Short mmCIF file of C-alpha atoms (C1' of nucleotides) in Angstrom, two decimals:
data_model
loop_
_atom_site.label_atom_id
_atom_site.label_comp_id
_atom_site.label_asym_id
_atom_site.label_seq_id
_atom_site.Cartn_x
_atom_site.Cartn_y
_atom_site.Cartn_z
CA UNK A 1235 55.11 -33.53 90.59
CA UNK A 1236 53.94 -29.87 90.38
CA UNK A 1237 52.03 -29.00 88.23
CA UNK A 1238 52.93 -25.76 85.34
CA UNK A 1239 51.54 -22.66 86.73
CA UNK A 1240 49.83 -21.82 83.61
CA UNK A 1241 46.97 -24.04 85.08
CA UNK A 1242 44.96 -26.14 82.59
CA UNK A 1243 41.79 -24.53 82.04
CA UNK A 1244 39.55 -27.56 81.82
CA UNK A 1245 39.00 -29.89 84.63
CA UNK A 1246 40.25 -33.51 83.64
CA UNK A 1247 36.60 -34.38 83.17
CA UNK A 1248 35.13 -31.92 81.01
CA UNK A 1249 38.36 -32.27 78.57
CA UNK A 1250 37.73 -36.21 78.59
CA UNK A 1251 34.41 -35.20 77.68
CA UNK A 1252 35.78 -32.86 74.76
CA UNK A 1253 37.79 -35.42 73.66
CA UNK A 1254 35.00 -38.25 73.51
CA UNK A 1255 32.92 -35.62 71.65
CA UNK A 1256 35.66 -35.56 68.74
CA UNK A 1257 35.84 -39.34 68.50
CA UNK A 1258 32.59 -40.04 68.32
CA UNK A 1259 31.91 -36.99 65.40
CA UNK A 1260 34.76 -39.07 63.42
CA UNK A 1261 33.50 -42.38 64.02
CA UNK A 1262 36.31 -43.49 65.97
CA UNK A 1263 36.38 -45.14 69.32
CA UNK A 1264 37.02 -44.47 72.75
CA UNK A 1265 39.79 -46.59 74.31
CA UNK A 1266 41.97 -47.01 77.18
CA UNK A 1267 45.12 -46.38 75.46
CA UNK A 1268 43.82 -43.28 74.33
CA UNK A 1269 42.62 -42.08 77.69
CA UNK A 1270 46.00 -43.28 79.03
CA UNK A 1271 47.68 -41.19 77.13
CA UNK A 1272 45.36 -38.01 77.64
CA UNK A 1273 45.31 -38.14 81.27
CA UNK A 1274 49.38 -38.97 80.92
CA UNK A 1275 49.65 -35.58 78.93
CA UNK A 1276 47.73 -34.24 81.71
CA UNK A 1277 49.06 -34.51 84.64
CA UNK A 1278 52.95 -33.90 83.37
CA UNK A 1279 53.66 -30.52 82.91
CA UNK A 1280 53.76 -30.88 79.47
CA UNK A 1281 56.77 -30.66 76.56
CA UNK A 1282 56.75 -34.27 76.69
CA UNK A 1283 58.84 -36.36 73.68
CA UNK A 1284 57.17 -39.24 72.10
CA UNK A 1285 59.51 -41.60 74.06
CA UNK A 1286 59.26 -39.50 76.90
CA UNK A 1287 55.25 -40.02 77.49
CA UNK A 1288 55.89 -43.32 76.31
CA UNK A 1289 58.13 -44.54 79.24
CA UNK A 1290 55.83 -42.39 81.52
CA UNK A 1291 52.68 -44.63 80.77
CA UNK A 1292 54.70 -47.56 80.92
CA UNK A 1293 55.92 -46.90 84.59
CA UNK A 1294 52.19 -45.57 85.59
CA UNK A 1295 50.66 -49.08 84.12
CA UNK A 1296 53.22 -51.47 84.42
CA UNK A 1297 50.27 -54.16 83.54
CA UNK A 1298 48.88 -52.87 80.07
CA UNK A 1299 50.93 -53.12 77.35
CA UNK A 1300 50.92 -49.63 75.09
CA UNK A 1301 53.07 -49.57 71.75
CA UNK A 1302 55.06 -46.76 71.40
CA UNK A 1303 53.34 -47.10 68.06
CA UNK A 1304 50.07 -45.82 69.31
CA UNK A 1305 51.60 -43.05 71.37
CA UNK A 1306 52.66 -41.60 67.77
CA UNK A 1307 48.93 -42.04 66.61
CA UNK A 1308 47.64 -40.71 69.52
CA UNK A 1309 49.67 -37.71 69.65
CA UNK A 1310 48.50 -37.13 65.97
CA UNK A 1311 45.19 -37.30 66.31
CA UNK A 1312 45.21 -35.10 69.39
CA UNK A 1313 47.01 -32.90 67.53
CA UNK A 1314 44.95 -32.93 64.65
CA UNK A 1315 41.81 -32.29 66.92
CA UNK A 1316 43.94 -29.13 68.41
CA UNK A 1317 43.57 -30.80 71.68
CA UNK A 1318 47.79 -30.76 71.68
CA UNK A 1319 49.99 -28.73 70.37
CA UNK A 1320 53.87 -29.86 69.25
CA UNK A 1321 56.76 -27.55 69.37
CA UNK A 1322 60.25 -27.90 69.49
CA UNK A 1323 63.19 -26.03 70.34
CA UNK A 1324 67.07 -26.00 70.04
CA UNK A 1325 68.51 -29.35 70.12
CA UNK A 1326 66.24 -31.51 71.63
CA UNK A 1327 63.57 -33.20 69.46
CA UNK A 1328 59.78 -32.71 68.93
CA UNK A 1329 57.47 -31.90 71.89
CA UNK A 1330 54.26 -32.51 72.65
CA UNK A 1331 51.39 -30.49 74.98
CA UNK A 1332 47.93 -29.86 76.05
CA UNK A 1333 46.65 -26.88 73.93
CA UNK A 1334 43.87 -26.66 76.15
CA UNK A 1335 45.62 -24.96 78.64
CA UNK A 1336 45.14 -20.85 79.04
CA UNK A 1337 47.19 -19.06 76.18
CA UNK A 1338 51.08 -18.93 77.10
CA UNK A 1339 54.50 -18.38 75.16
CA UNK A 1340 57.97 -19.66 75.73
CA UNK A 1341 60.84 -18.60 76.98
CA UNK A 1342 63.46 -21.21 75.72
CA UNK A 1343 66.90 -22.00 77.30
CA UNK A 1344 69.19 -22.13 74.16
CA UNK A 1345 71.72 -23.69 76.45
CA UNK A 1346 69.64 -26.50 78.39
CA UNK A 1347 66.67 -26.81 76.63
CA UNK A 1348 64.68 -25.74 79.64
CA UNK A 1349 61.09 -23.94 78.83
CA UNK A 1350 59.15 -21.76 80.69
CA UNK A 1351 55.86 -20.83 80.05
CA UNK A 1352 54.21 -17.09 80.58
CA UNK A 1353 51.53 -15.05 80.03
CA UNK A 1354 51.39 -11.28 78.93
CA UNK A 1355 48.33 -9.55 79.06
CA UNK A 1356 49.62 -6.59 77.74
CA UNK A 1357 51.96 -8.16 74.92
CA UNK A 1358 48.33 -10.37 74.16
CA UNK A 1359 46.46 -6.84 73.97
CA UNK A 1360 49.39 -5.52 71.90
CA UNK A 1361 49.51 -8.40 68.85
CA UNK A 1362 45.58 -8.38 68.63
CA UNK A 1363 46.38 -4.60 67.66
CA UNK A 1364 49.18 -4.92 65.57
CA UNK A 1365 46.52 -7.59 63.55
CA UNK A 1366 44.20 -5.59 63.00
CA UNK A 1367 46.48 -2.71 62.30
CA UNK A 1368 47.16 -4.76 59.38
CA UNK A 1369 43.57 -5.47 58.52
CA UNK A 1370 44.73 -9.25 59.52
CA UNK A 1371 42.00 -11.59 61.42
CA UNK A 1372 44.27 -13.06 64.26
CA UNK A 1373 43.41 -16.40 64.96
CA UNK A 1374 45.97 -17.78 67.31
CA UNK A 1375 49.83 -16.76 68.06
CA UNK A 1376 52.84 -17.51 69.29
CA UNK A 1377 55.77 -16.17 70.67
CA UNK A 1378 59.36 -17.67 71.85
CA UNK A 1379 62.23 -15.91 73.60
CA UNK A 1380 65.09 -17.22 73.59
CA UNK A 1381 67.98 -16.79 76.16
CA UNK A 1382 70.19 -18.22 78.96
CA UNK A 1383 68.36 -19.50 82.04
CA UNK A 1384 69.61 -18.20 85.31
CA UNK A 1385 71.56 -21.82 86.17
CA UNK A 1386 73.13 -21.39 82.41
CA UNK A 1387 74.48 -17.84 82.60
CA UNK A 1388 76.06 -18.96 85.85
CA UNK A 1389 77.77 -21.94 85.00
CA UNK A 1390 78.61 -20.04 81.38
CA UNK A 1391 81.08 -17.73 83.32
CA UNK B 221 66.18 -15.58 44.42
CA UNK B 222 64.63 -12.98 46.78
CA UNK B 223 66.66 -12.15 49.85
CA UNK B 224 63.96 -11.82 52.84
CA UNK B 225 63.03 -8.62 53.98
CA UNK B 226 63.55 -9.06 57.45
CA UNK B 227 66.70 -7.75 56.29
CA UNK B 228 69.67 -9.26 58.13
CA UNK B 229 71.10 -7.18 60.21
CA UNK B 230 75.05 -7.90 58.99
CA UNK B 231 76.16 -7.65 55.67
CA UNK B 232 77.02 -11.49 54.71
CA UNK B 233 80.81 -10.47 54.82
CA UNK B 234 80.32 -9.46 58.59
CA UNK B 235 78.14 -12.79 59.29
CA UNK B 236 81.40 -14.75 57.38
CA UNK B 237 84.25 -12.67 59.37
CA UNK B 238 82.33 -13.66 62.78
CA UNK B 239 81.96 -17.62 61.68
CA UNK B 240 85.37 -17.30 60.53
CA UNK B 241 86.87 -15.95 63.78
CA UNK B 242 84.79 -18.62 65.68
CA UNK B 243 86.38 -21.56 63.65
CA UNK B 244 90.16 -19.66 64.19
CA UNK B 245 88.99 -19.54 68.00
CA UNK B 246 88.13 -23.23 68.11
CA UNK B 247 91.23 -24.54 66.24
CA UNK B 248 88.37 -25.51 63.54
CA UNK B 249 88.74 -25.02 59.85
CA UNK B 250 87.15 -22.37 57.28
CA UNK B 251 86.21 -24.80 54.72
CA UNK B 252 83.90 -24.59 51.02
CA UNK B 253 81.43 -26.94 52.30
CA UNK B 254 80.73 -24.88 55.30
CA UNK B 255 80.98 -21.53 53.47
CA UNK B 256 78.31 -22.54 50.96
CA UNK B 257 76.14 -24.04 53.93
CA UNK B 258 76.30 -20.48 55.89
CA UNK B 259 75.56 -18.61 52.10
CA UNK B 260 72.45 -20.80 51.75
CA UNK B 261 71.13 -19.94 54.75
CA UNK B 262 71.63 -16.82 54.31
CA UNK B 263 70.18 -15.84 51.03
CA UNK B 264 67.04 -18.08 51.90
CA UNK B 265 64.23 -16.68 53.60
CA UNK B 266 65.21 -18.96 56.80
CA UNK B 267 63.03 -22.03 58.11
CA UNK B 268 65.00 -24.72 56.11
CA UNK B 269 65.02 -28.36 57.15
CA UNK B 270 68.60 -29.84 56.72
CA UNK B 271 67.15 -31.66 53.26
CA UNK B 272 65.90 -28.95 51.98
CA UNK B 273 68.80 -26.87 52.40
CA UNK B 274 71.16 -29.70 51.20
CA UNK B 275 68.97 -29.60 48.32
CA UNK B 276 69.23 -25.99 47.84
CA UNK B 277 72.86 -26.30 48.22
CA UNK B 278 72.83 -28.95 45.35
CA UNK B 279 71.23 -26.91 42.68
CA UNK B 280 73.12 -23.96 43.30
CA UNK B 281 76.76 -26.43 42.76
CA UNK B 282 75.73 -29.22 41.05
CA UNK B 283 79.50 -28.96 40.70
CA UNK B 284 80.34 -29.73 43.75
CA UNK B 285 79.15 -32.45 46.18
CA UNK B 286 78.64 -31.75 49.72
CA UNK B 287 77.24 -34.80 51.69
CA UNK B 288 73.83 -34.53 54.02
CA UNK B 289 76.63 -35.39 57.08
CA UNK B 290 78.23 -32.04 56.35
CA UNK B 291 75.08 -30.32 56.09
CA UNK B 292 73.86 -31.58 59.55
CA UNK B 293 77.59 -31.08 60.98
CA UNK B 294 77.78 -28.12 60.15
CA UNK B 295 74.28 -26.77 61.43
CA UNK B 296 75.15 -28.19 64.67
CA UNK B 297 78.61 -26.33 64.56
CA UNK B 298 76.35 -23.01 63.44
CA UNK B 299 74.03 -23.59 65.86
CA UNK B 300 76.33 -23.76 68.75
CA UNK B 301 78.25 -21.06 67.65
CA UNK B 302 74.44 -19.31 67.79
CA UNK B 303 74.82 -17.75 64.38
CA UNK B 304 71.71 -20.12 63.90
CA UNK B 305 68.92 -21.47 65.61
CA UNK B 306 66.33 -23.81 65.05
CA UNK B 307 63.03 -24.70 66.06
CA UNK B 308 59.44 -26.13 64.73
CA UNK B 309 56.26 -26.11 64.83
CA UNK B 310 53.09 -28.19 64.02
CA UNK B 311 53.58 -30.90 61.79
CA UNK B 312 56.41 -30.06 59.91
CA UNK B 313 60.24 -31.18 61.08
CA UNK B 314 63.12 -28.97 62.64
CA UNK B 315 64.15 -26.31 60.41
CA UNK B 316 67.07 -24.01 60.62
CA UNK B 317 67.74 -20.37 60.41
CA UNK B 318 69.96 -17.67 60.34
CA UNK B 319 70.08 -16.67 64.28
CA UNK B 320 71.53 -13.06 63.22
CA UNK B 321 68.48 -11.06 61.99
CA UNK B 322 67.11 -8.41 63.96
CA UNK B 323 63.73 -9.44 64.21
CA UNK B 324 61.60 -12.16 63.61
CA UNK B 325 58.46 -11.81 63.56
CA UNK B 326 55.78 -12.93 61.27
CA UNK B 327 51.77 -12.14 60.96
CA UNK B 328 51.34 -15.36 58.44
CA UNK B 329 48.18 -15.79 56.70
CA UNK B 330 46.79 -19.72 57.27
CA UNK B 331 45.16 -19.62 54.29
CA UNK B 332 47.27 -18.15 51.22
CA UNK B 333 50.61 -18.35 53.35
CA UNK B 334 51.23 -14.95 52.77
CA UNK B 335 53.86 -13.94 55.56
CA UNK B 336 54.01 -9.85 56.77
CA UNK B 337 56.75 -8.93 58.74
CA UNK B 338 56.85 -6.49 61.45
CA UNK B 339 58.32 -5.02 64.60
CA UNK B 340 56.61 -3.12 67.70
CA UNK B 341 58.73 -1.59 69.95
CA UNK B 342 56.66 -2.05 72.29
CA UNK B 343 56.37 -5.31 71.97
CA UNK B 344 59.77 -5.26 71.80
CA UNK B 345 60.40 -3.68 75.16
CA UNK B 346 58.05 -5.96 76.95
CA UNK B 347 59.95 -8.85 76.13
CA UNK B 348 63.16 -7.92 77.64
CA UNK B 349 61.45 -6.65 80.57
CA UNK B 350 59.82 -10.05 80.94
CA UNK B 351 62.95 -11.70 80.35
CA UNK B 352 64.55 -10.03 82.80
CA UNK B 353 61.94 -10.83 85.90
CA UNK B 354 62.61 -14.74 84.91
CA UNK B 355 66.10 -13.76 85.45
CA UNK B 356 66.50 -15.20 82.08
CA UNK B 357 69.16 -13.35 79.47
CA UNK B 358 67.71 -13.16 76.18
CA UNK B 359 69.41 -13.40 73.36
CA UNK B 360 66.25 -13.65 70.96
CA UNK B 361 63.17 -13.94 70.18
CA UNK B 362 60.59 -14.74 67.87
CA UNK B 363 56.80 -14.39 67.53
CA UNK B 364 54.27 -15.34 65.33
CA UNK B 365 50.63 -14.14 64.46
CA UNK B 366 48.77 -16.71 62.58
CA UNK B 367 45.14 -15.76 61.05
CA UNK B 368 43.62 -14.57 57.81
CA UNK B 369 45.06 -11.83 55.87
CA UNK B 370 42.65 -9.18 54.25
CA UNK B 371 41.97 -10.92 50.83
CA UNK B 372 41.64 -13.73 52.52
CA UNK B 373 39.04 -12.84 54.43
CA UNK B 374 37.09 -11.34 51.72
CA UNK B 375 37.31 -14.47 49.87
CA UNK B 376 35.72 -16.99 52.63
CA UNK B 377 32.77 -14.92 52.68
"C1'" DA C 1379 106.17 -26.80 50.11
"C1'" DT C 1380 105.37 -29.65 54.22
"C1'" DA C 1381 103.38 -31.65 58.19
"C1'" DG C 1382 99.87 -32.20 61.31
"C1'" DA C 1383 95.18 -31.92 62.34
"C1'" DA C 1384 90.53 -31.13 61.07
"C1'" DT C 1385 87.02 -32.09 57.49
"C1'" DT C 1386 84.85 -34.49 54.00
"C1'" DG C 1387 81.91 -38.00 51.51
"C1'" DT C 1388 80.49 -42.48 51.63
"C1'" DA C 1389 78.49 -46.03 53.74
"C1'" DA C 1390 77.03 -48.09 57.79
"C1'" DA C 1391 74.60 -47.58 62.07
"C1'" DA C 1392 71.46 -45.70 65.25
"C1'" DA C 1393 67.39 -43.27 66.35
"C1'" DA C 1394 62.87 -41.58 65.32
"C1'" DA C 1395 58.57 -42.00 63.04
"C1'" DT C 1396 55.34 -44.53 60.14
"C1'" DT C 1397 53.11 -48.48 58.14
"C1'" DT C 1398 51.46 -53.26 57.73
"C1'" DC C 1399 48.74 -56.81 59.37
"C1'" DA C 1400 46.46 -60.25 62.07
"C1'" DA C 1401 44.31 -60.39 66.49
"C1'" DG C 1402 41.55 -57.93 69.74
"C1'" DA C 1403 38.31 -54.54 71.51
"C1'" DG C 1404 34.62 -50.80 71.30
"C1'" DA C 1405 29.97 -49.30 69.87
"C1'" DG C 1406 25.58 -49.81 67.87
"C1'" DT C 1407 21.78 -52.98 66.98
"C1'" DG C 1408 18.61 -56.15 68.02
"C1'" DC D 497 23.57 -59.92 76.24
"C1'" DA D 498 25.10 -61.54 71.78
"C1'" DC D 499 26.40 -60.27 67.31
"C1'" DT D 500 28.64 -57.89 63.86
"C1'" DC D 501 31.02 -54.42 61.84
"C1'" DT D 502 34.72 -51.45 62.04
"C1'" DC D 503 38.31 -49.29 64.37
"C1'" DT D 504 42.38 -49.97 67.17
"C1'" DT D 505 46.19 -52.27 68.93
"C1'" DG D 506 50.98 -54.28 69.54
"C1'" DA D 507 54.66 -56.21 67.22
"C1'" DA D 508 57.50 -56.20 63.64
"C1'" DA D 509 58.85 -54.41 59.42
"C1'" DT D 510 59.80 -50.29 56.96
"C1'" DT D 511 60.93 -45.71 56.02
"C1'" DT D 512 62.92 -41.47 57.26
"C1'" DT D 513 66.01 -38.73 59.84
"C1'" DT D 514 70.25 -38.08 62.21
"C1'" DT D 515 74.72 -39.59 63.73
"C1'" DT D 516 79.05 -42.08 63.42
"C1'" DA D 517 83.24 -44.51 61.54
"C1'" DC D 518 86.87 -44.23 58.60
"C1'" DA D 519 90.07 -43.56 54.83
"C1'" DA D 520 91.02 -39.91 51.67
"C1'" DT D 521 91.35 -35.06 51.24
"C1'" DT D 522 91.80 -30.28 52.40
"C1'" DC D 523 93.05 -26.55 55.30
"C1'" DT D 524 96.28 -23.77 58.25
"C1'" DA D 525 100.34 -22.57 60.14
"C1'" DT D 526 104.83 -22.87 59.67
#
DNA sequence: ATAGAATTGTAAAAAAATTTCAAGAGAGTG
DNA sequence: CACTCTCTTGAAATTTTTTTACAATTCTAT
């Protein structure tokens, strides 16, 4: 599969690493489910349903058992160390993602769901001075638009 | 209650005349239930999960009873007919709002929840050009600025 | 007013997310 | 390595959210 053009910015490794780091800070424990489920989130291109990463894992290790159960937990807990972020859009249901990848926004298909990342310099420039315009400290952002992809337009006609 | 100030951009008779020519288009009918649904919306500051605004709905006509079904029936009927749209973020479940106000965005303030509004045309213009070398049509957008507002600030030091 | 079709609320069903719990596995200690 | 303590897991049960079925009702166009 190819892999979203807003590249990660951490090697595999070093975000393994990060992630170790936070579980052992909170006591908690290292395990193969849990790395399963990183490296799953990793290599797909993200926006990934529950289910979704679920059946994923399932067809990558057809020989270890992992509960759709602990892909909920999992996904928490990443999310609760910031290491994933979950959004969701029009119809479909709740999506999950690295949030260690390089700074991007969305650009949503209202019609198919479809999302495509991007990056902005100068609309990035632009909000940090609209913050501090209003005497706000920015700490993160975000930033949707949505619209008709090119298939959708065309088959909207 | 407080209407929003990202003002609307129609005057709730225009925003029922559209939904009402939509429902003539579509052979569908103009009914209480979904009258009172599309008034909610409207007079709430947006970002309402399908409880909550049945809930809403509720207390303002304890008289009358309008079932969760309708509620969620008639979102998807809004939201197809894009006079809303929906979307999420973090922990918190799909919410729902009016897809007919100018502008969206938000500098929100993590800590008190205070929520600024504002717009920057140049922003503004960047967007659509973006948009446009996706090939994408947009329709909307929305953007979000998350940090510490000034008192805020001063009082974590 | 009437008829025909869409809509509604209720309740049931399906889907999604969370919790419980006993068995199993990781990490630190010796 | 063995031991123990605690966290984690899968499975199943439970809860929550969303959708559907259906008979009664309401709307719209004559």
């Amino acid at each position: 599969m190819q892999k979203n053009f807003s590249a990660n910015t951490l090697e595999y490794e070093t975000l393994l690493e990060q992630f170790k780091k936070i579980l052992k800070k909170n006591a908690l424990k290292f395990t193969l489910q849990r790395e399963m489920i990183l490296k799953a989130l990793y290599d797909s291109d993200g926006h990934l349903t529950p289910e979704a990463l679920h059946r994923l894992i399932q067809e990558r290790h057809p020989d270890i058992k992992v509960g759709i159960a602990t892909v909920y937990r999992t996904l928490s807990l990443l999310e609760d160390s910031d290491i994933v972020t979950s959004l969701s859009f029009g119809a479909q249901g709740k999506k999950y993602e690295l949030g260690t990848k390089e700074h991007h926004d969305h650009m949503i298909c209202t019609e198919c769901g479809e999302i495509t990342e991007f990056v902005d310099e100068e609309i990035e420039k632009r909000q940090e001075k609209i913050a501090q315009e209003h005497g706000f400290l920015m700490k993160d952002h975000s930033m949707q638009i949505y619209g008709l992809c090119q298939n959708c337009q065309k088959n909207n006609q």
